[in-house]
Amino acid sequence: MTTIAHQLHRVHEQIAIACQQCHRQPADVALLAVSKTFPAQAVREAALAGQRAFGENYIQEGVDKIAAVRAMTDLPALQWHCIGPVQSNKTKLVAQHFDWVHTVDRDKIAQRLNDQRPQELTPLQVCIQVNVDGGTTKSGCTPQAALALAQVITQLPRLQLRGVMSIPDPQPTDEAMLAVHRKVVQVFENIRTSGMNGLAQFDTISLGMTADMHTAIAAGSTMVRVGSGIFGARDYAKA
């Protein structure tokens, strides 16, 4: 078993333990392998070990990696998620190459992604990024603005609203981290129960990373984003 395959197995075990502790089913929590800064070969190893969904933060790096991986004829089709900030000058790349984008935080970005999504592709799957704890250095709309943004996205035919995403700051205790994670889940519930049209596939709470996925799962996360726990420590100088 390769190191990546071994680490991937360990992460699935950790998810199962976290689910058991809060009386949830492991099948209800998807794993997104965050492959930013790692080469296409690392993605290949994870894919051969059974991983199918991969997240990229840096858009151009992600586009290049998607092309390299798709050229590997021994791999099944993989699902690619953009989980980094999306500026206006990068929306076309995201719309053309990714399957999901987790970081839509304003009307303008949603509209550009919709207009630039090729007609031959299925609608782009979208999560609203929520800056739930008000961190000044982070992207994301406020929790209060999420419902209005959801209403905009559900009117755009080339986008499919799937849920919400957040990257809360670390907290000093698990109890404090759980409380913040629950605020994200509440934003999801506010949208889900709003009665607006276009929520038939609204099912995703993208929340929790390597260090905090246990509290995210306890709060109700349906997708955890794990990078170093699978691929090891990153060397950002090579990014």
PDB file of N, CA and C in Angstrom, residues 163-217:
ATOM      1  N   GLY A 163     -25.194  23.923  -1.810  1.00  0.00           N
ATOM      2  CA  GLY A 163     -25.073  24.064  -0.368  1.00  0.00           C
ATOM      3  C   GLY A 163     -24.244  25.253   0.033  1.00  0.00           C
ATOM      4  N   VAL A 164     -23.607  25.142   1.200  1.00  0.00           N
ATOM      5  CA  VAL A 164     -22.781  26.220   1.740  1.00  0.00           C
ATOM      6  C   VAL A 164     -21.406  25.669   2.106  1.00  0.00           C
ATOM      7  N   MET A 165     -20.445  26.562   2.168  1.00  0.00           N
ATOM      8  CA  MET A 165     -19.066  26.212   2.534  1.00  0.00           C
ATOM      9  C   MET A 165     -18.524  27.286   3.464  1.00  0.00           C
ATOM     10  N   SER A 166     -17.667  26.874   4.408  1.00  0.00           N
ATOM     11  CA  SER A 166     -17.038  27.853   5.284  1.00  0.00           C
ATOM     12  C   SER A 166     -15.678  27.347   5.746  1.00  0.00           C
ATOM     13  N   ILE A 167     -14.811  28.299   6.085  1.00  0.00           N
ATOM     14  CA  ILE A 167     -13.480  27.992   6.627  1.00  0.00           C
ATOM     15  C   ILE A 167     -13.324  28.785   7.929  1.00  0.00           C
ATOM     16  N   PRO A 168     -13.935  28.349   9.005  1.00  0.00           N
ATOM     17  CA  PRO A 168     -13.838  29.107  10.258  1.00  0.00           C
ATOM     18  C   PRO A 168     -12.417  29.126  10.805  1.00  0.00           C
ATOM     19  N   ASP A 169     -12.109  30.184  11.532  1.00  0.00           N
ATOM     20  CA  ASP A 169     -10.821  30.236  12.213  1.00  0.00           C
ATOM     21  C   ASP A 169     -10.763  29.176  13.310  1.00  0.00           C
ATOM     22  N   PRO A 170      -9.560  28.653  13.611  1.00  0.00           N
ATOM     23  CA  PRO A 170      -9.431  27.701  14.725  1.00  0.00           C
ATOM     24  C   PRO A 170      -9.881  28.330  16.040  1.00  0.00           C
ATOM     25  N   GLN A 171     -10.421  27.498  16.914  1.00  0.00           N
ATOM     26  CA  GLN A 171     -10.878  27.934  18.226  1.00  0.00           C
ATOM     27  C   GLN A 171     -10.085  27.201  19.309  1.00  0.00           C
ATOM     28  N   PRO A 172     -10.041  27.742  20.526  1.00  0.00           N
ATOM     29  CA  PRO A 172      -9.187  27.156  21.567  1.00  0.00           C
ATOM     30  C   PRO A 172      -9.670  25.807  22.094  1.00  0.00           C
ATOM     31  N   THR A 173     -10.957  25.500  21.936  1.00  0.00           N
ATOM     32  CA  THR A 173     -11.488  24.230  22.440  1.00  0.00           C
ATOM     33  C   THR A 173     -12.417  23.612  21.404  1.00  0.00           C
ATOM     34  N   ASP A 174     -12.640  22.318  21.534  1.00  0.00           N
ATOM     35  CA  ASP A 174     -13.589  21.647  20.651  1.00  0.00           C
ATOM     36  C   ASP A 174     -14.994  22.220  20.808  1.00  0.00           C
ATOM     37  N   GLU A 175     -15.360  22.572  22.036  1.00  0.00           N
ATOM     38  CA  GLU A 175     -16.693  23.124  22.263  1.00  0.00           C
ATOM     39  C   GLU A 175     -16.883  24.437  21.511  1.00  0.00           C
ATOM     40  N   ALA A 176     -15.864  25.279  21.522  1.00  0.00           N
ATOM     41  CA  ALA A 176     -15.942  26.546  20.806  1.00  0.00           C
ATOM     42  C   ALA A 176     -15.963  26.320  19.300  1.00  0.00           C
ATOM     43  N   MET A 177     -15.169  25.357  18.805  1.00  0.00           N
ATOM     44  CA  MET A 177     -15.152  25.044  17.379  1.00  0.00           C
ATOM     45  C   MET A 177     -16.503  24.494  16.942  1.00  0.00           C
ATOM     46  N   LEU A 178     -17.095  23.644  17.756  1.00  0.00           N
ATOM     47  CA  LEU A 178     -18.402  23.076  17.446  1.00  0.00           C
ATOM     48  C   LEU A 178     -19.459  24.169  17.348  1.00  0.00           C
ATOM     49  N   ALA A 179     -19.394  25.143  18.246  1.00  0.00           N
ATOM     50  CA  ALA A 179     -20.365  26.230  18.227  1.00  0.00           C
ATOM     51  C   ALA A 179     -20.278  27.029  16.930  1.00  0.00           C
ATOM     52  N   VAL A 180     -19.058  27.276  16.453  1.00  0.00           N
ATOM     53  CA  VAL A 180     -18.883  28.006  15.197  1.00  0.00           C
ATOM     54  C   VAL A 180     -19.384  27.163  14.027  1.00  0.00           C
ATOM     55  N   HIS A 181     -19.044  25.893  14.008  1.00  0.00           N
ATOM     56  CA  HIS A 181     -19.515  25.016  12.939  1.00  0.00           C
ATOM     57  C   HIS A 181     -21.037  24.968  12.888  1.00  0.00           C
ATOM     58  N   ARG A 182     -21.666  24.983  14.044  1.00  0.00           N
ATOM     59  CA  ARG A 182     -23.131  24.946  14.067  1.00  0.00           C
ATOM     60  C   ARG A 182     -23.748  26.204  13.464  1.00  0.00           C
ATOM     61  N   LYS A 183     -23.039  27.308  13.523  1.00  0.00           N
ATOM     62  CA  LYS A 183     -23.532  28.533  12.878  1.00  0.00           C
ATOM     63  C   LYS A 183     -23.583  28.357  11.358  1.00  0.00           C
ATOM     64  N   VAL A 184     -22.604  27.633  10.804  1.00  0.00           N
ATOM     65  CA  VAL A 184     -22.605  27.364   9.371  1.00  0.00           C
ATOM     66  C   VAL A 184     -23.799  26.481   9.009  1.00  0.00           C
ATOM     67  N   VAL A 185     -24.020  25.462   9.802  1.00  0.00           N
ATOM     68  CA  VAL A 185     -25.149  24.560   9.551  1.00  0.00           C
ATOM     69  C   VAL A 185     -26.468  25.326   9.626  1.00  0.00           C
ATOM     70  N   GLN A 186     -26.553  26.296  10.518  1.00  0.00           N
ATOM     71  CA  GLN A 186     -27.777  27.084  10.625  1.00  0.00           C
ATOM     72  C   GLN A 186     -28.017  27.917   9.365  1.00  0.00           C
ATOM     73  N   VAL A 187     -26.945  28.439   8.761  1.00  0.00           N
ATOM     74  CA  VAL A 187     -27.101  29.158   7.492  1.00  0.00           C
ATOM     75  C   VAL A 187     -27.663  28.219   6.430  1.00  0.00           C
ATOM     76  N   PHE A 188     -27.126  27.004   6.368  1.00  0.00           N
ATOM     77  CA  PHE A 188     -27.636  25.987   5.438  1.00  0.00           C
ATOM     78  C   PHE A 188     -29.122  25.734   5.680  1.00  0.00           C
ATOM     79  N   GLU A 189     -29.496  25.561   6.930  1.00  0.00           N
ATOM     80  CA  GLU A 189     -30.900  25.272   7.254  1.00  0.00           C
ATOM     81  C   GLU A 189     -31.807  26.444   6.925  1.00  0.00           C
ATOM     82  N   ASN A 190     -31.327  27.653   7.123  1.00  0.00           N
ATOM     83  CA  ASN A 190     -32.141  28.830   6.789  1.00  0.00           C
ATOM     84  C   ASN A 190     -32.476  28.862   5.304  1.00  0.00           C
ATOM     85  N   ILE A 191     -31.512  28.489   4.470  1.00  0.00           N
ATOM     86  CA  ILE A 191     -31.759  28.440   3.031  1.00  0.00           C
ATOM     87  C   ILE A 191     -32.658  27.258   2.687  1.00  0.00           C
ATOM     88  N   ARG A 192     -32.348  26.101   3.259  1.00  0.00           N
ATOM     89  CA  ARG A 192     -33.096  24.869   2.927  1.00  0.00           C
ATOM     90  C   ARG A 192     -34.573  24.999   3.240  1.00  0.00           C
ATOM     91  N   THR A 193     -34.903  25.695   4.312  1.00  0.00           N
ATOM     92  CA  THR A 193     -36.294  25.811   4.741  1.00  0.00           C
ATOM     93  C   THR A 193     -36.957  27.103   4.273  1.00  0.00           C
ATOM     94  N   SER A 194     -36.297  27.833   3.366  1.00  0.00           N
ATOM     95  CA  SER A 194     -36.820  29.136   2.938  1.00  0.00           C
ATOM     96  C   SER A 194     -38.021  29.028   2.015  1.00  0.00           C
ATOM     97  N   GLY A 195     -38.170  27.886   1.363  1.00  0.00           N
ATOM     98  CA  GLY A 195     -39.285  27.715   0.430  1.00  0.00           C
ATOM     99  C   GLY A 195     -39.002  28.192  -0.974  1.00  0.00           C
ATOM    100  N   MET A 196     -37.785  28.653  -1.257  1.00  0.00           N
ATOM    101  CA  MET A 196     -37.478  29.101  -2.609  1.00  0.00           C
ATOM    102  C   MET A 196     -37.371  27.913  -3.554  1.00  0.00           C
ATOM    103  N   ASN A 197     -37.607  28.159  -4.822  1.00  0.00           N
ATOM    104  CA  ASN A 197     -37.453  27.128  -5.837  1.00  0.00           C
ATOM    105  C   ASN A 197     -35.965  26.903  -6.134  1.00  0.00           C
ATOM    106  N   GLY A 198     -35.660  25.761  -6.744  1.00  0.00           N
ATOM    107  CA  GLY A 198     -34.289  25.491  -7.164  1.00  0.00           C
ATOM    108  C   GLY A 198     -33.431  24.807  -6.123  1.00  0.00           C
ATOM    109  N   LEU A 199     -34.059  24.243  -5.090  1.00  0.00           N
ATOM    110  CA  LEU A 199     -33.291  23.608  -4.021  1.00  0.00           C
ATOM    111  C   LEU A 199     -33.443  22.088  -4.015  1.00  0.00           C
ATOM    112  N   ALA A 200     -33.801  21.516  -5.139  1.00  0.00           N
ATOM    113  CA  ALA A 200     -34.021  20.072  -5.203  1.00  0.00           C
ATOM    114  C   ALA A 200     -32.763  19.284  -4.872  1.00  0.00           C
ATOM    115  N   GLN A 201     -31.583  19.839  -5.159  1.00  0.00           N
ATOM    116  CA  GLN A 201     -30.312  19.167  -4.871  1.00  0.00           C
ATOM    117  C   GLN A 201     -29.495  19.911  -3.816  1.00  0.00           C
ATOM    118  N   PHE A 202     -30.154  20.655  -2.976  1.00  0.00           N
ATOM    119  CA  PHE A 202     -29.469  21.431  -1.943  1.00  0.00           C
ATOM    120  C   PHE A 202     -29.165  20.499  -0.770  1.00  0.00           C
ATOM    121  N   ASP A 203     -27.939  19.949  -0.741  1.00  0.00           N
ATOM    122  CA  ASP A 203     -27.647  18.844   0.168  1.00  0.00           C
ATOM    123  C   ASP A 203     -26.249  18.875   0.758  1.00  0.00           C
ATOM    124  N   THR A 204     -25.488  19.950   0.552  1.00  0.00           N
ATOM    125  CA  THR A 204     -24.063  19.922   0.871  1.00  0.00           C
ATOM    126  C   THR A 204     -23.673  20.990   1.887  1.00  0.00           C
ATOM    127  N   ILE A 205     -23.012  20.542   2.957  1.00  0.00           N
ATOM    128  CA  ILE A 205     -22.380  21.447   3.915  1.00  0.00           C
ATOM    129  C   ILE A 205     -20.890  21.126   3.873  1.00  0.00           C
ATOM    130  N   SER A 206     -20.140  21.931   3.131  1.00  0.00           N
ATOM    131  CA  SER A 206     -18.699  21.744   2.941  1.00  0.00           C
ATOM    132  C   SER A 206     -17.982  22.418   4.101  1.00  0.00           C
ATOM    133  N   LEU A 207     -17.581  21.607   5.073  1.00  0.00           N
ATOM    134  CA  LEU A 207     -17.135  22.164   6.353  1.00  0.00           C
ATOM    135  C   LEU A 207     -16.210  21.179   7.049  1.00  0.00           C
ATOM    136  N   GLY A 208     -15.068  21.662   7.488  1.00  0.00           N
ATOM    137  CA  GLY A 208     -14.136  20.817   8.216  1.00  0.00           C
ATOM    138  C   GLY A 208     -12.946  20.424   7.371  1.00  0.00           C
ATOM    139  N   MET A 209     -11.755  20.526   7.977  1.00  0.00           N
ATOM    140  CA  MET A 209     -10.514  20.155   7.310  1.00  0.00           C
ATOM    141  C   MET A 209      -9.768  19.163   8.201  1.00  0.00           C
ATOM    142  N   THR A 210      -8.495  18.917   7.900  1.00  0.00           N
ATOM    143  CA  THR A 210      -7.755  17.888   8.619  1.00  0.00           C
ATOM    144  C   THR A 210      -7.848  18.069  10.137  1.00  0.00           C
ATOM    145  N   ALA A 211      -7.673  19.290  10.626  1.00  0.00           N
ATOM    146  CA  ALA A 211      -7.580  19.520  12.069  1.00  0.00           C
ATOM    147  C   ALA A 211      -8.925  19.582  12.776  1.00  0.00           C
ATOM    148  N   ASP A 212      -9.975  19.943  12.064  1.00  0.00           N
ATOM    149  CA  ASP A 212     -11.253  20.188  12.750  1.00  0.00           C
ATOM    150  C   ASP A 212     -12.419  19.383  12.185  1.00  0.00           C
ATOM    151  N   MET A 213     -12.123  18.328  11.408  1.00  0.00           N
ATOM    152  CA  MET A 213     -13.236  17.626  10.777  1.00  0.00           C
ATOM    153  C   MET A 213     -14.107  16.897  11.793  1.00  0.00           C
ATOM    154  N   HIS A 214     -13.557  16.517  12.951  1.00  0.00           N
ATOM    155  CA  HIS A 214     -14.374  15.797  13.931  1.00  0.00           C
ATOM    156  C   HIS A 214     -15.483  16.683  14.492  1.00  0.00           C
ATOM    157  N   THR A 215     -15.187  17.956  14.749  1.00  0.00           N
ATOM    158  CA  THR A 215     -16.245  18.840  15.241  1.00  0.00           C
ATOM    159  C   THR A 215     -17.178  19.263  14.114  1.00  0.00           C
ATOM    160  N   ALA A 216     -16.645  19.383  12.902  1.00  0.00           N
ATOM    161  CA  ALA A 216     -17.498  19.702  11.759  1.00  0.00           C
ATOM    162  C   ALA A 216     -18.512  18.583  11.527  1.00  0.00           C
ATOM    163  N   ILE A 217     -18.062  17.344  11.609  1.00  0.00           N
ATOM    164  CA  ILE A 217     -18.973  16.210  11.430  1.00  0.00           C
ATOM    165  C   ILE A 217     -20.012  16.186  12.546  1.00  0.00           C
TER     166      ILE A 217
END
